[in-house]
Amino acid sequence: MPQRQSSHDSGPVFEEQPSSLIYPEGLTEGKVTLSCQARANPAAAYRWLVNGTAVPLNLDRYSLVAGTLVISSPDPIRDTGSYQCLAINRCGTIISRAANLKFGYLHDFPPDGRSPQTITEGQGTFLACQPPPHYPALSYRWFLNEFPNFIRKDDGRWFVSQVTGNLYLAKAEPNDTANYFCFTTINMEVSTKSTFSKANQLTVVPDANPRKSAPTIKVRFLADTYALAGHTTQLECFAYGNPVPKVRWRKVDGLMPSKAGPTVEGPTLTLPELSFDDEGIYECEAYNSEGRDTYQGRINQSMCHFILISDLQWSCVAAGKPRPSVRWLRNGQPLSTQDRVEVNGVHLRIINLALEDSGMYQCVAENKHGTIYSTAELRVQVQAPDFRLNPVRKLIPAARGGQVMIDCRPRAAPKPSLFWSRGTELLTNSSRYFPITPDGILWIYNISRADEGKYTCFAENYLGKANSTGHLSVRDATKITLAPSNADINQGENVTLQCHASHDAAMDLTFTWSLNGVLLDLENSAGPYHRKENTGDLLIVRAQLSQAGTYVCTAQTVVDSAAASAKLVVRGPPGPPGGLLVKNVAETSVELRWSRGYDNHSPIGKYVIMGRSPLSSEWRKMRTDPVNIEGNAESARVTGLIPWTDYEFQVIASNILGSGEPSMPSHIVRTLQAAPTVAPSGLGGGGGDRDELIVTWTPMAREYQNGDGFGYILGFRKKDTSSWTEVRVPRVESSRHVYYNSSLAAYTPFEVKIKAYNRKGEGPFSQVAVVHSAEEEPTVGPSSINATALSAFEIQVSWEPVQQLSTNGILRGYEIRYWRQHEREAAADRVRTAGLEPTARVSGLRPSTRYHVAVLAYNSAGTGPPSPRTAVTTRKPPPNRPPGSVSWKAHGSRVTVRWDQVTAMHNESAILGYKVSPGSKYDLFLSTLCACMLKHHQLLTFWSFPWKILNGCDPENVVIFS
């Protein structure tokens, strides 16, 4: 016997159903999760089917979390299939849509090499990807020479088909010579894998005069085919040609869907969320200055949707291509014609409903593209009429002259008979004032005070009777007494729209405002709309163009409303121009064409063209012809551009109220190539090895190259000769050239000049600079060397300088070599002077040590021969003990200091005097007193305070500090 249902029971309704997924083949440690969740009372229980057979949930590999099925260590052989979830409670059973579990893979490219390809400059070609076995579909990219130097998507000469993976080239250029690799990627729910092909070698043979050609469409993925509704569809079209063709799309048999957005120009047309309205013939057109080519194809769709379900005569109409078949389920079991049930294709009829017909019903529509489900619950009940849950309203206010609807909706099964009375008068549809609809709703029109009173609804079926009564109260109607007026303002100004109304004093009155049918938020104090106190007036603060339109003021009570409207015109700067196209591209100029934007109620006065290039990411105003572009113009020429440079442009319109928003940026165009117009800078050089002339310069920046095939022409000649030698340096990044000649004399002056060249020609020469060939080491050394000891740690060396003419170059300075007696000269320490002074000091020496000293001249090539050597012995070190027994005595501004003498040791210098340093006034400073040698100046620099040297060694001295 079926379980008794409660009035609060409800059959299962899916909130979450399983979705098809692709799991990576070989990933055995992971888990597959198929979601299933249903809303039901009582809560639903769950079972799962795979390919129509129950999933063995008792095995460890399967687990059920709520309704979700989890498969551990998924295996392609055992687990591939179609999964469905069953949700069950005592109201019935429903079955979910089918979710396919498949396993994805991507093999490596075969190791075989690719055949090289050679074409002539200006021709078009393609490189085949030939992807390896895979599932599901791949995404394709190409890189050249080395990873990750991917081909740029914004280069209009190249196109990568996402259908075949092939790389197409519209017009070849010599610098396209390279090795190309097809890079494939597969994306699955839990991982991504990529691999790339062997090299496809492409060689482009230069042609001095590449032939121009009209477009020829080569990529034609527009063949008649079915596209799945609701999915995104992409069409591809690409052409060869010189100049490089552009591609645009149109719909032949109707308007291009707005969802296509900006993709109507370019090799790919994207149609998201395909619908039946998108069916039709699409055409791609490839065009350049030499001609055009077109190709057409049709989009058909495959789609299933339902038009459901009325009363107990249920229809399940599914549309799709091919036409879907329809079947019915009750509680997850197939339903066929028998007894009181009639199944006729898309129609289901149940005659003489009984309680046992209650349950969950599903319509299943399917074709080769997929299966979809629609679910409904049927609950058969019996009940006498009952108004307790939904009585007639006790008080029914209504406005005089208006209309009112009085609802009568008792609970009853089967459906009851309904009729109305006013007081004791039975109302019928024959009454002029009280028409009654079949579902029991009572309408009263053109209400007057005489209509006030009690109204009762009676309900009756074979199980019983019931009634419910409400009182109709007639109130004064609401009327607009001061309607808003039309207004015309400038952007940024404030405006008030007035709205006053009269109403029944017993009721509250509220005002609402809408703009073009959309209700305004008047509670946001930070917003532009504010309602004035105690009135319906609307204040608009700093009005913007978007706030223009039709404003409707509605005065409303609980029983009626009245409305009035006004139009607000907001004048402002123009809107953005549209349809911006770039035409007639030259070396330093292009032509722009556009269509006028909305003038926002103020005539357009002028246009300004903005542009940017990779050299500067900021938009800047461009030079134009004419200089001033009038407001009625729709074209102009942009001048002063840099050859062989990518540009994009915007157009901005302005009027007396200001400048508007810029147009959408144009597509990126590259100006034509031209010969260089400036010479390289920074010309200089010199140095290097023997027999070399080195010339250096600053490489040309991209903005001065003006074309490809760029390099430098360097001219040089010996000074005071007439014949120039020229060499070509072919790379743009080059910054030096080395000329070698075994007979080249050292430090020979050369005149040099340089210019740039590219495929289009040569630029001007720079100004002539003088550069010397490599120097040679000096051939003579200094003479008359003298070395004197200054202290225990420092000596002074002097010499007779060498003559400049003997240095085979520019004399840079002198190198002093010094080494201790008993050491080899090869181990000598070295000090170089930074100029040509014939004297220098050498410090950091050892005390009481004999040193040998030699001096050498040097230039950029190295050092010359050494001078005759000389010898010097450093002095003894100073005493290292301070005076002892220091005492002092102050007499006014005089201080007497006494100390014990310091006796020098046999290996120390003799005492010549003492130094006294004070601290702050009258502070004890005797700790700074020390013995010193007057000639040891380096010791005296240790004190930062005022100091005084006391000649002699008298142990009693007077030092005066003021």
mmCIF file with all atom_site columns, C-alpha atoms in Angstrom, residues 117 119-120 122-126 169-172 240-241:
data_model
loop_
_atom_site.group_PDB
_atom_site.id
_atom_site.type_symbol
_atom_site.label_atom_id
_atom_site.label_alt_id
_atom_site.label_comp_id
_atom_site.label_asym_id
_atom_site.label_entity_id
_atom_site.label_seq_id
_atom_site.pdbx_PDB_ins_code
_atom_site.Cartn_x
_atom_site.Cartn_y
_atom_site.Cartn_z
_atom_site.occupancy
_atom_site.B_iso_or_equiv
_atom_site.pdbx_formal_charge
_atom_site.auth_seq_id
_atom_site.auth_comp_id
_atom_site.auth_asym_id
_atom_site.auth_atom_id
_atom_site.pdbx_PDB_model_num
ATOM 1  C CA . GLN A 1 117 ? 59.733 25.032 -47.727 1.00 0.00 ? 117 GLN A CA 1
ATOM 2  C CA . ILE A 1 119 ? 58.859 30.743 -51.289 1.00 0.00 ? 119 ILE A CA 1
ATOM 3  C CA . THR A 1 120 ? 59.420 34.145 -52.883 1.00 0.00 ? 120 THR A CA 1
ATOM 4  C CA . GLY A 1 122 ? 55.251 38.650 -51.445 1.00 0.00 ? 122 GLY A CA 1
ATOM 5  C CA . GLN A 1 123 ? 53.709 35.172 -51.817 1.00 0.00 ? 123 GLN A CA 1
ATOM 6  C CA . GLY A 1 124 ? 51.372 33.454 -49.359 1.00 0.00 ? 124 GLY A CA 1
ATOM 7  C CA . THR A 1 125 ? 51.793 29.989 -47.882 1.00 0.00 ? 125 THR A CA 1
ATOM 8  C CA . PHE A 1 126 ? 50.863 27.739 -44.970 1.00 0.00 ? 126 PHE A CA 1
ATOM 9  C CA . LEU A 1 169 ? 50.986 33.527 -43.981 1.00 0.00 ? 169 LEU A CA 1
ATOM 10 C CA . ALA A 1 170 ? 49.229 36.091 -46.190 1.00 0.00 ? 170 ALA A CA 1
ATOM 11 C CA . LYS A 1 171 ? 52.366 37.752 -47.591 1.00 0.00 ? 171 LYS A CA 1
ATOM 12 C CA . ALA A 1 172 ? 55.924 36.570 -46.947 1.00 0.00 ? 172 ALA A CA 1
ATOM 13 C CA . TYR A 1 240 ? 46.660 35.346 -49.230 1.00 0.00 ? 240 TYR A CA 1
ATOM 14 C CA . GLY A 1 241 ? 47.458 38.610 -51.028 1.00 0.00 ? 241 GLY A CA 1
#
